[in-house]
Short mmCIF file of C-alpha atoms in Angstrom, two decimals:
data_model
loop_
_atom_site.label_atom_id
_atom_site.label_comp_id
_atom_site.label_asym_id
_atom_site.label_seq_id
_atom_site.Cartn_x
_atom_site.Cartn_y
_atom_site.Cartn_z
CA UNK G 1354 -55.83 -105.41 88.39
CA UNK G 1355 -56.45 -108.62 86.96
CA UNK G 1356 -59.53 -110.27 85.38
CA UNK G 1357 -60.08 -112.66 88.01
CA UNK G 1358 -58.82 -109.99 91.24
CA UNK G 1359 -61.80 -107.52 90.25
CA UNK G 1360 -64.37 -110.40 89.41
CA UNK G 1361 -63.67 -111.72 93.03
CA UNK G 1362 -64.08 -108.26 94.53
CA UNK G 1363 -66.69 -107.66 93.03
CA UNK G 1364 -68.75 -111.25 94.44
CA UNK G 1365 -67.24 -110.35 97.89
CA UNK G 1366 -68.87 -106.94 97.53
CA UNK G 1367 -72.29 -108.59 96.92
CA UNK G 1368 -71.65 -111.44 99.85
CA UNK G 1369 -70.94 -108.84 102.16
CA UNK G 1370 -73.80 -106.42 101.14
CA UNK G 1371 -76.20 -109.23 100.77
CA UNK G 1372 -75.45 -110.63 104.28
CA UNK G 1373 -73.91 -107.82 105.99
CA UNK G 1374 -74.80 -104.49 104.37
CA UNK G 1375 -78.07 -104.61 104.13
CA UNK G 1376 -78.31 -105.18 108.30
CA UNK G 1377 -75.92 -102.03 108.57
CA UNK G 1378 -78.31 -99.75 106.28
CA UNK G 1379 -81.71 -100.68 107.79
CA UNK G 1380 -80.03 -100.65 111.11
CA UNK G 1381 -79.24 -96.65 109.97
CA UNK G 1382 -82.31 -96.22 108.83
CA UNK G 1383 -84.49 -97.57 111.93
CA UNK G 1384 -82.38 -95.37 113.98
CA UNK G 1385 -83.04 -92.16 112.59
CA UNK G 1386 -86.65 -93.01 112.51
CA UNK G 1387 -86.67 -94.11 115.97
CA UNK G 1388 -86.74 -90.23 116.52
CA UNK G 1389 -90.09 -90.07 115.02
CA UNK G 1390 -93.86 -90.05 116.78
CA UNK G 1391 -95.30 -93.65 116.20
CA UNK G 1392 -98.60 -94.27 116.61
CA UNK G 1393 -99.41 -95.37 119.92
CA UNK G 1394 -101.08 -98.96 120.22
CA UNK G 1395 -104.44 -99.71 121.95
CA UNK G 1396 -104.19 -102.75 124.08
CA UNK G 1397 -107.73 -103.13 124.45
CA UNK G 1398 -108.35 -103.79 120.87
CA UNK G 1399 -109.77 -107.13 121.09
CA UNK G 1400 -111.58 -108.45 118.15
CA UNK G 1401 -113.02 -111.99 117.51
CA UNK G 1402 -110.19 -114.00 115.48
CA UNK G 1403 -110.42 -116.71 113.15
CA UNK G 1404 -106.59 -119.03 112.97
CA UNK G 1405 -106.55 -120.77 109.76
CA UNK G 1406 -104.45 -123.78 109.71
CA UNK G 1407 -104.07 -125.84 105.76
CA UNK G 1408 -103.10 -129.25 107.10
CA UNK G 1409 -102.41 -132.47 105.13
CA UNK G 1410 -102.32 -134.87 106.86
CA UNK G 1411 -101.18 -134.05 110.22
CA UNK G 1412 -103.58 -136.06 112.06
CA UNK G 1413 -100.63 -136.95 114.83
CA UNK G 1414 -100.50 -132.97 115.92
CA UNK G 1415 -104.38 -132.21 115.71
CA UNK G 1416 -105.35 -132.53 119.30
CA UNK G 1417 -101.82 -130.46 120.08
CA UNK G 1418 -102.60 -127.79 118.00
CA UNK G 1419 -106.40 -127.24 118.40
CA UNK G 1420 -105.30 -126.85 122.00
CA UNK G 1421 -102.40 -124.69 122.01
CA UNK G 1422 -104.69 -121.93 119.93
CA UNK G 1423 -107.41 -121.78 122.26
CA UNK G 1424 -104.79 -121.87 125.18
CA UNK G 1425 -103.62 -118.41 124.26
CA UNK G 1426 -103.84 -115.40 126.62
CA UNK G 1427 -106.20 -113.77 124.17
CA UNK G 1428 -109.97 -114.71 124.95
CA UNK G 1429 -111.01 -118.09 123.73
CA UNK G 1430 -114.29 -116.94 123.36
CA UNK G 1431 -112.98 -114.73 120.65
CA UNK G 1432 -111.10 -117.14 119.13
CA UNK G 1433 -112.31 -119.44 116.02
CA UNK G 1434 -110.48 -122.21 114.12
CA UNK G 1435 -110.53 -122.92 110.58
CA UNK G 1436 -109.12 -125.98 109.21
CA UNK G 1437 -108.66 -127.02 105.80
CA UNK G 1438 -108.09 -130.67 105.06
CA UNK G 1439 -108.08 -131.11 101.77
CA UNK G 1440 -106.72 -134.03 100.50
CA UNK G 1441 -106.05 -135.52 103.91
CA UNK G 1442 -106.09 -139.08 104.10
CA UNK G 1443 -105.74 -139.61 108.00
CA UNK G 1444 -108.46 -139.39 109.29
CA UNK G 1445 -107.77 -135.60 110.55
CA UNK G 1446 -111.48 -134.14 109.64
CA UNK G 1447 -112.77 -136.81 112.24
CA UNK G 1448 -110.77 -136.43 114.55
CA UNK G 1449 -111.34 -131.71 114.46
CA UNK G 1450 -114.76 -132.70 114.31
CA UNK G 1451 -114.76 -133.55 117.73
CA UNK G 1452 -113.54 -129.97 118.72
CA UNK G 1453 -116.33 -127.35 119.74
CA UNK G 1454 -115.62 -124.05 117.82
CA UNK G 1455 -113.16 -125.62 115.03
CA UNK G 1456 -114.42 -125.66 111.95
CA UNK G 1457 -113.79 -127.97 108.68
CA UNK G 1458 -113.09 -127.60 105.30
CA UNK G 1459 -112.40 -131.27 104.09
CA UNK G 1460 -112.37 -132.01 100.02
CA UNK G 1461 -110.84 -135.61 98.62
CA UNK G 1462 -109.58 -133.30 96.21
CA UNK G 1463 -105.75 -131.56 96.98
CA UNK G 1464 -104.71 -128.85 95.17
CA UNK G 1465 -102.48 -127.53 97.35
CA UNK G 1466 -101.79 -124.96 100.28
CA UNK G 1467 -102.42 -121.76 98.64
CA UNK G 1468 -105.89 -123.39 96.84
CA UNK G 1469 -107.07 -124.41 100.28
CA UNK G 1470 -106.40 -120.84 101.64
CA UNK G 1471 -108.27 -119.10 98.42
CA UNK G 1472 -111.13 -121.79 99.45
CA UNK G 1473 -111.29 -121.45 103.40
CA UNK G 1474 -111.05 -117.14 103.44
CA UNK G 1475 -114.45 -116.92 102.51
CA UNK G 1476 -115.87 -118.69 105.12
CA UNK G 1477 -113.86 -116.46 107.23
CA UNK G 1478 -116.32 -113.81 109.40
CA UNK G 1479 -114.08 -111.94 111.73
CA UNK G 1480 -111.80 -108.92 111.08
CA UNK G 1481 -108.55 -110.14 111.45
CA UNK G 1482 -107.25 -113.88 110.29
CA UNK G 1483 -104.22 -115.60 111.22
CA UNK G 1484 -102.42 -118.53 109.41
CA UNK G 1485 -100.28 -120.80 110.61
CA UNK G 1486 -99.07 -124.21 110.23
CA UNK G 1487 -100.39 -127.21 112.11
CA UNK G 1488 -96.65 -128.49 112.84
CA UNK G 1489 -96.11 -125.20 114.70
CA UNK G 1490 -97.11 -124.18 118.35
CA UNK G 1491 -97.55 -120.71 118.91
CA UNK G 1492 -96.14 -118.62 122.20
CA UNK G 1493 -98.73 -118.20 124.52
CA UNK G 1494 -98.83 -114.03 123.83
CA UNK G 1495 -98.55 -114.92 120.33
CA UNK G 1496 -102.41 -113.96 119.31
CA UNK G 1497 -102.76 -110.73 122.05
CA UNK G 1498 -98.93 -109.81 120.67
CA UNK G 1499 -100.34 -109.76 116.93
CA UNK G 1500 -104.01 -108.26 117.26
CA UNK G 1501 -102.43 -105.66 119.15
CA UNK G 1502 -99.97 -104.51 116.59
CA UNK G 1503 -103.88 -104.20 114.77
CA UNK G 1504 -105.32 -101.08 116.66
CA UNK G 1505 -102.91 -99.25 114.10
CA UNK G 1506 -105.15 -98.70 111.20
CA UNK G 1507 -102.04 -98.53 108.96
CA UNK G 1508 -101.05 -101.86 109.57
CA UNK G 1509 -102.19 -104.76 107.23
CA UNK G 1510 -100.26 -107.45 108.19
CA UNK G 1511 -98.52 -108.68 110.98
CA UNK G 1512 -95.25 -111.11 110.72
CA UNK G 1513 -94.34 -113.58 113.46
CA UNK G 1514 -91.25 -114.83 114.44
CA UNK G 1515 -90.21 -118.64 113.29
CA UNK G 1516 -87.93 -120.45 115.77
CA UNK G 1517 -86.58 -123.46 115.66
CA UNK G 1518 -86.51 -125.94 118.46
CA UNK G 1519 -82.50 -126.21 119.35
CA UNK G 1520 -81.00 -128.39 121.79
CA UNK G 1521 -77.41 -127.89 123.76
CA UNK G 1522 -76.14 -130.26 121.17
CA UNK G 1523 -77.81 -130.51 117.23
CA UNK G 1524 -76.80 -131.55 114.01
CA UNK G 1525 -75.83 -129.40 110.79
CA UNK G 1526 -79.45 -129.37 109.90
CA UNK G 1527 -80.63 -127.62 113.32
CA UNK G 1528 -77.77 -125.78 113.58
CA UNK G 1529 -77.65 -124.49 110.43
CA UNK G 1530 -81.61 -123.61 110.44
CA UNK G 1531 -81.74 -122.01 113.58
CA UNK G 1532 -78.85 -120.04 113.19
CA UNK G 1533 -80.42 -118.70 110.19
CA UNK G 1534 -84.19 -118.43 111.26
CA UNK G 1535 -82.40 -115.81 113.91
CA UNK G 1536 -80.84 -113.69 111.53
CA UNK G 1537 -83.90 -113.67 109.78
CA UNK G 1538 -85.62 -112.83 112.72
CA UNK G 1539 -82.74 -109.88 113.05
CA UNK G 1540 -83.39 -108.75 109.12
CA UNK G 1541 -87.73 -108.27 109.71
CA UNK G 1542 -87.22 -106.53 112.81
CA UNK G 1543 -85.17 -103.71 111.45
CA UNK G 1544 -87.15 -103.95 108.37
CA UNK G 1545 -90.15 -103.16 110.67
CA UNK G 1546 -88.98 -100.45 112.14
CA UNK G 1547 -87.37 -98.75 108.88
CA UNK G 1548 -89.77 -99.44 107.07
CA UNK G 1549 -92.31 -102.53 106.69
CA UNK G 1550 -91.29 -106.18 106.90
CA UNK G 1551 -90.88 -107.49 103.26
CA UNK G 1552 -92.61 -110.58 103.86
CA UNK G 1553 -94.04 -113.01 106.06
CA UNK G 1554 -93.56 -116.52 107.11
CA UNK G 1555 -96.22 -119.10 106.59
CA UNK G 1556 -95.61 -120.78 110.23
CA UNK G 1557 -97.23 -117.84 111.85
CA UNK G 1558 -98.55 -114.14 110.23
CA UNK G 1559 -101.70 -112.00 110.64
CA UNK G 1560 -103.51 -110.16 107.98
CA UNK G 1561 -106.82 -107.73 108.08
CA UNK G 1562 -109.22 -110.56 106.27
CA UNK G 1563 -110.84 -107.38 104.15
CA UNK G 1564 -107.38 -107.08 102.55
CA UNK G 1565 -106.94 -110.70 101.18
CA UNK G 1566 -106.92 -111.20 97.39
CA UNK G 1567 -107.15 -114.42 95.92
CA UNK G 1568 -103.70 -115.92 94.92
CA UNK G 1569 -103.62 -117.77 91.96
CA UNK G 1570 -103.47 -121.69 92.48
CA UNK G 1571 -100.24 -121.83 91.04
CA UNK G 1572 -98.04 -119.80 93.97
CA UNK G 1573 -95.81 -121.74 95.68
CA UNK G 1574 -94.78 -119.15 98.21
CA UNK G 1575 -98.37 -118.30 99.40
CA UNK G 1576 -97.04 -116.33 102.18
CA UNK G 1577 -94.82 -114.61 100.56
CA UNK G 1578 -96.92 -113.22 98.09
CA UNK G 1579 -100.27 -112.53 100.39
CA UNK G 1580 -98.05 -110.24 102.83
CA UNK G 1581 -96.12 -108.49 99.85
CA UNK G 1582 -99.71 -107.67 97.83
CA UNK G 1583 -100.77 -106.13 101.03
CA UNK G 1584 -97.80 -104.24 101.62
CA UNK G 1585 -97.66 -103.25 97.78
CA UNK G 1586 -101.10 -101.75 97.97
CA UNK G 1587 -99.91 -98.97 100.98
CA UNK G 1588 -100.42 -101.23 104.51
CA UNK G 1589 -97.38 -101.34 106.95
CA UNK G 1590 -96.31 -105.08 107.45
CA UNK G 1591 -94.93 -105.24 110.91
CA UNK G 1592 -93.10 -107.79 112.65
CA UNK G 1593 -94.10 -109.23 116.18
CA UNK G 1594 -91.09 -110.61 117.80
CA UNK G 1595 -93.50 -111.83 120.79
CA UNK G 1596 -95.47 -113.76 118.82
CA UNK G 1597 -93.51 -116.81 117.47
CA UNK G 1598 -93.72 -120.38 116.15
CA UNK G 1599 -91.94 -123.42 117.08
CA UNK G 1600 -91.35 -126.38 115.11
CA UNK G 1601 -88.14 -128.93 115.27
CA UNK G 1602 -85.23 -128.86 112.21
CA UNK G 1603 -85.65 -131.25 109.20
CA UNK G 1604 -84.66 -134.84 110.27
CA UNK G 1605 -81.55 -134.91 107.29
CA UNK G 1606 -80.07 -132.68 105.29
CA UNK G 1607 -81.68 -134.62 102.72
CA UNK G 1608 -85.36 -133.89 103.79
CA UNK G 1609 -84.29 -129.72 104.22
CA UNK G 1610 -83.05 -130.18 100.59
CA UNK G 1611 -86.14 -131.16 99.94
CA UNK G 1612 -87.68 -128.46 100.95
CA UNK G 1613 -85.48 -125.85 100.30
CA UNK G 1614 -85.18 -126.58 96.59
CA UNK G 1615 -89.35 -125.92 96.90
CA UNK G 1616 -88.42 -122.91 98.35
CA UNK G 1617 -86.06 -122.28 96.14
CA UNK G 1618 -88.35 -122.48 92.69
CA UNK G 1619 -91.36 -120.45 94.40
CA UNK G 1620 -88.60 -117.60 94.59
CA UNK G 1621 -87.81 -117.44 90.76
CA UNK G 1622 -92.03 -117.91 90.02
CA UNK G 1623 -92.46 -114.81 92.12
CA UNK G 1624 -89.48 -112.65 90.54
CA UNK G 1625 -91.43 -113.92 87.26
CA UNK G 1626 -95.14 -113.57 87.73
CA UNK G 1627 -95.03 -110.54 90.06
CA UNK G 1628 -92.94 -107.72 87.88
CA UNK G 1629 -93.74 -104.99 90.39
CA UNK G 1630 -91.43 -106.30 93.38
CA UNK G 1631 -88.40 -104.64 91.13
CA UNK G 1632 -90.41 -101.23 90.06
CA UNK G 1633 -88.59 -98.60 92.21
CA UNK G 1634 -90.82 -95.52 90.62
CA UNK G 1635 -93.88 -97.19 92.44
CA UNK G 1636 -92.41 -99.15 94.97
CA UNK G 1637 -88.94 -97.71 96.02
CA UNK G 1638 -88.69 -98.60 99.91
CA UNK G 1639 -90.71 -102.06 99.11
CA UNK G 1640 -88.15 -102.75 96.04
CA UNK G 1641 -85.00 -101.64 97.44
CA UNK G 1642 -85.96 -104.26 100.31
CA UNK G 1643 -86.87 -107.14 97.84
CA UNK G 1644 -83.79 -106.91 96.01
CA UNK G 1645 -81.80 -106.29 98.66
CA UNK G 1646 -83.29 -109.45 101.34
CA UNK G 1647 -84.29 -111.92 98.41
CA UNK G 1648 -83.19 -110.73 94.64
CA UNK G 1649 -79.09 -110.98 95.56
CA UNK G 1650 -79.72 -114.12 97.97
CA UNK G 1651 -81.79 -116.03 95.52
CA UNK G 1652 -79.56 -114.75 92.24
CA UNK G 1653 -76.22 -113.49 92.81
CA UNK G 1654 -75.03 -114.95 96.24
CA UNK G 1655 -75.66 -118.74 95.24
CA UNK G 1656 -72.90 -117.78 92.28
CA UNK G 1657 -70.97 -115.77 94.47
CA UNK G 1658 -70.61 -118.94 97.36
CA UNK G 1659 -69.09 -120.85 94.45
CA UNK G 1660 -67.54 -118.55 92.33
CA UNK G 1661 -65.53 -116.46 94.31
CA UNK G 1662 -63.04 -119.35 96.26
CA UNK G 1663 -62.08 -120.70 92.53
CA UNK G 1664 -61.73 -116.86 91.55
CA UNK G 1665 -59.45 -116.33 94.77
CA UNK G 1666 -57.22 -119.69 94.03
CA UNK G 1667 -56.90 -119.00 90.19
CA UNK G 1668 -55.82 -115.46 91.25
CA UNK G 1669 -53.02 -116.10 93.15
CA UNK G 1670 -51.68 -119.66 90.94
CA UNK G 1671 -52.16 -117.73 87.67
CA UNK G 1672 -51.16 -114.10 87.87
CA UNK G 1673 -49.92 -112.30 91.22
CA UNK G 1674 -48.65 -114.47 93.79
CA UNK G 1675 -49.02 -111.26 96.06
CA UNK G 1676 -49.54 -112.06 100.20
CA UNK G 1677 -52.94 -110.32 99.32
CA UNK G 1678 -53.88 -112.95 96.82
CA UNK G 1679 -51.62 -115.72 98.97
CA UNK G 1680 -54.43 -114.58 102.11
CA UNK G 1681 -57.21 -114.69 99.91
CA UNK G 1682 -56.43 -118.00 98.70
CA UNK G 1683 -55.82 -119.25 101.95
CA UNK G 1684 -59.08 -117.97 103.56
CA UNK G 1685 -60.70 -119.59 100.36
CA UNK G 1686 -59.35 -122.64 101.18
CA UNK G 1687 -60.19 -122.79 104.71
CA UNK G 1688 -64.31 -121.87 103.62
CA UNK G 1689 -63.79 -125.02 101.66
CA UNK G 1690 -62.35 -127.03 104.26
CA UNK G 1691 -64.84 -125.99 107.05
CA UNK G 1692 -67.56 -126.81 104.24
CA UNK G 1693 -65.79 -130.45 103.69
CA UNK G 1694 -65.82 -130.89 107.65
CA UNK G 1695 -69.69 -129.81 107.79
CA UNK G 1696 -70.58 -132.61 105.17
CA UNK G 1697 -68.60 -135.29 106.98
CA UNK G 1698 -70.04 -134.30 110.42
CA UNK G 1699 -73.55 -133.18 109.50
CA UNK G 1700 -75.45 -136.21 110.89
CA UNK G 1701 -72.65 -135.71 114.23
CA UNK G 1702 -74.30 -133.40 117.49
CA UNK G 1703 -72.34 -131.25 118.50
CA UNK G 1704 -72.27 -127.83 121.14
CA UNK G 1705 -70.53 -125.73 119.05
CA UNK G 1706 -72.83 -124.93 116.26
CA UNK G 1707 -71.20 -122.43 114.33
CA UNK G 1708 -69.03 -124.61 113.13
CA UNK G 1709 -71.49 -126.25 110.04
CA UNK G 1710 -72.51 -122.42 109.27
CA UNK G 1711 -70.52 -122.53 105.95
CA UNK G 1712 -71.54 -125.72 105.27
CA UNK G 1713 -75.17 -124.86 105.64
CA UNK G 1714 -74.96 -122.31 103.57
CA UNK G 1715 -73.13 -124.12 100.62
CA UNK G 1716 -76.13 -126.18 100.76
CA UNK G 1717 -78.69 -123.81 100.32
CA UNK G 1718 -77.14 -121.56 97.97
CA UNK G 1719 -76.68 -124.92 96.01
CA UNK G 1720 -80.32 -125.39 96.36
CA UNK G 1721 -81.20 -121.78 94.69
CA UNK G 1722 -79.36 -123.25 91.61
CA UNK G 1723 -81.35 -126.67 91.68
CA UNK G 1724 -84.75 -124.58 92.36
CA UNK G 1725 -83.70 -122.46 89.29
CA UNK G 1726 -83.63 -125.38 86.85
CA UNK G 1727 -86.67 -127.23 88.40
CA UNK G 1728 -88.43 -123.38 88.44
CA UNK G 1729 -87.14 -123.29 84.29
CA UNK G 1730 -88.14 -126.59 83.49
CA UNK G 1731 -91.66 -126.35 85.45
CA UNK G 1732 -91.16 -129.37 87.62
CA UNK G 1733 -91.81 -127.66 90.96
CA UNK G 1734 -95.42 -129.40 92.20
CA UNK G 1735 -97.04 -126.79 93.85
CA UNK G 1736 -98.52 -129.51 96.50
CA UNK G 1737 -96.05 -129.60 99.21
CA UNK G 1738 -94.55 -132.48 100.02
CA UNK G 1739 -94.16 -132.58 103.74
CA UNK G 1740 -90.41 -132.57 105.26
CA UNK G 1741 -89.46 -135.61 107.56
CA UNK G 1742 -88.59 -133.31 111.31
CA UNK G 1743 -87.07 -134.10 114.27
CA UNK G 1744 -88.87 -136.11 116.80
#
């Protein structure tokens, strides 16, 4: 078989395991657990709760969000919020001042989201803390969903569910996002019940305060790494499909560049500072799911997206002009075309969203690469700059 035939198989092979394969073998692996006694959950655990919300200035969604966490079916009285303004130049620590039971954490100083988290968890008194994002409004179960999950004393940390706020017609930005968020959403639930969730998303997750360790100032992916420590160190992370966050699509494909790039270069720091994800004698389960969800998504796939359609095209003009290679080609062909009509329509809304999925996905593979180089060359602020969404 020839050079480029096997090379193209074998970036197939890691597309399809990457996306597909993995699903299949936690899907496998959920179901023969599913078999198994599980601890059964206490709904009348009810501890006091502290939500910690890092805002910069997001003085616009304040009033919004202070009132959509104490609207939650979980009892107010049991419910404190702890905001951390740092850097904010709004206005915002006015304006939570005025709130009874919020309180602030303002500094003209901003070092970014994962330094005002290390700041604000020791003023933290209750037994379980959950972060989310001011941008985000939380389901109205979402807190009584999570703390529930909590009467399990094997469970650290709790993962929420991020959705993202679609409309019968969208964009290439929304569509793209939201048809990713739920296979995401698809991925942590089988993870959860194979295993542990890998990781959680900043918009909404739960941890037991007494397990938080201070993340150095650096991280980029704060949530990332605070659910990951806690699952490293023997604590189930479980995902909580009832309790989810909302927030609208980037405004451009631009902005979700932006922040996907971000993304992106927090991905190769935490493959660099934190050795341990990839030690299978320690960590087998956690390792075979952090190479599996993010090592081949972040590494190989981005090569693969590109790769593979100029492997397909040089296979069939250079050496065997087979119908195998002929198909191959052809299907190679057509991924490029749909990705050419994605780019020309992306700012176009449109009912059928599937059709900027490959287009989507071009992007943000191409956006691994660009986090890469920013991630090599150290350019990556870790202050976040704030996406443009849609209104």
């Amino acid at each position: 078989m020839p050079v480029f035939s096997i090379l193209f198989w074998i970036l197939v092979g890691i597309v399809v395991y990457a996306y597909f394969g993995y699903v299949l073998v936690l899907g496998l692996i959920s179901a023969f657990k599913r078999n198994r006694k599980v601890s059964s959950l206490n709904e009348n655990y009810q501890p006091e709760i502290t939500l910690l919300i890092a805002a910069y200035n997001e003085s616009d969604l304040i009033e919004q969000k202070v009132n959509n966490g104490f609207a939650q079916t979980y009892p107010s009285s049991k419910i404190q919020q702890l905001w951390i303004t740092d850097g904010s130049t709004d206005g915002s620590e006015k304006i939570l001042k005025d709130f009874d039971s919020v309180k602030v954490l303002h500094s003209p100083e901003r070092h970014g989201k994962t330094a005002a988290i290390n700041r604000a968890m020791p003023y933290v008194n209750t037994p379980i803390t959950i972060l989310t994002d001011a941008n985000t409004m939380l389901s109205e179960k979402a807190v009584e969903s999570m703390v529930e999950l909590f009467s399990d004393s094997r469970v650290g940390c709790v993962a929420g569910e991020k959705r993202i706020e679609i409309k019968d017609k969208d964009n290439a930005v929304t569509s793209g996002e939201g048809i990713y968020w739920k296979y995401e959403s698809l991925i942590k639930s089988l993870e959860s019940k194979a295993n542990s969730t890998l990781s959680a998303a900043g918009e909404l997750y739960a941890i037991r305060t007494e397990l938080f360790k201070p993340v150095p100032s650096s991280i980029i992916l704060d949530d990332f790494v605070i659910s990951t420590q806690i699952a490293k160190a023997g604590h189930k992370v479980k995902y909580c499909p009832q309790a989810y966050a909302v927030e609208t699509a980037s405004a451009s494909i631009g902005e979700e560049k932006k922040r996907k790039i971000r993304i992106a270069a927090g991905a190769f720091q935490a493959m660099y500072l934190y050795p341990w994800l990839f030690n299978f004698f320690k960590n087998p389960m956690l390792s075979f799911q952090f190479i599996s969800h993010k090592v081949l998504r972040w590494v190989l796939v981005p090569l693969a997206i590109i790769i593979a359609p100029i492997l397909a095209l040089m296979a069939y003009l250079l050496t065997s002009q087979s119908i195998l290679n002929l198909v191959l080609a052809a299907i190679s062909l057509v991924f490029i075309l749909l990705v050419v009509i994605g780019w020309v329509a992306r700012e176009e809304k449109v009912g059928f969203k599937f059709i900027f999925l490959p287009y989507y996905l071009f992007v943000m593979n191409i956006t691994m690469i660009r986090g890469f180089w920013r991630f090599i060359a150290g350019k990556q602020d870790v202050k976040w700059e704030k996406a443009k969404r849609v209104k």
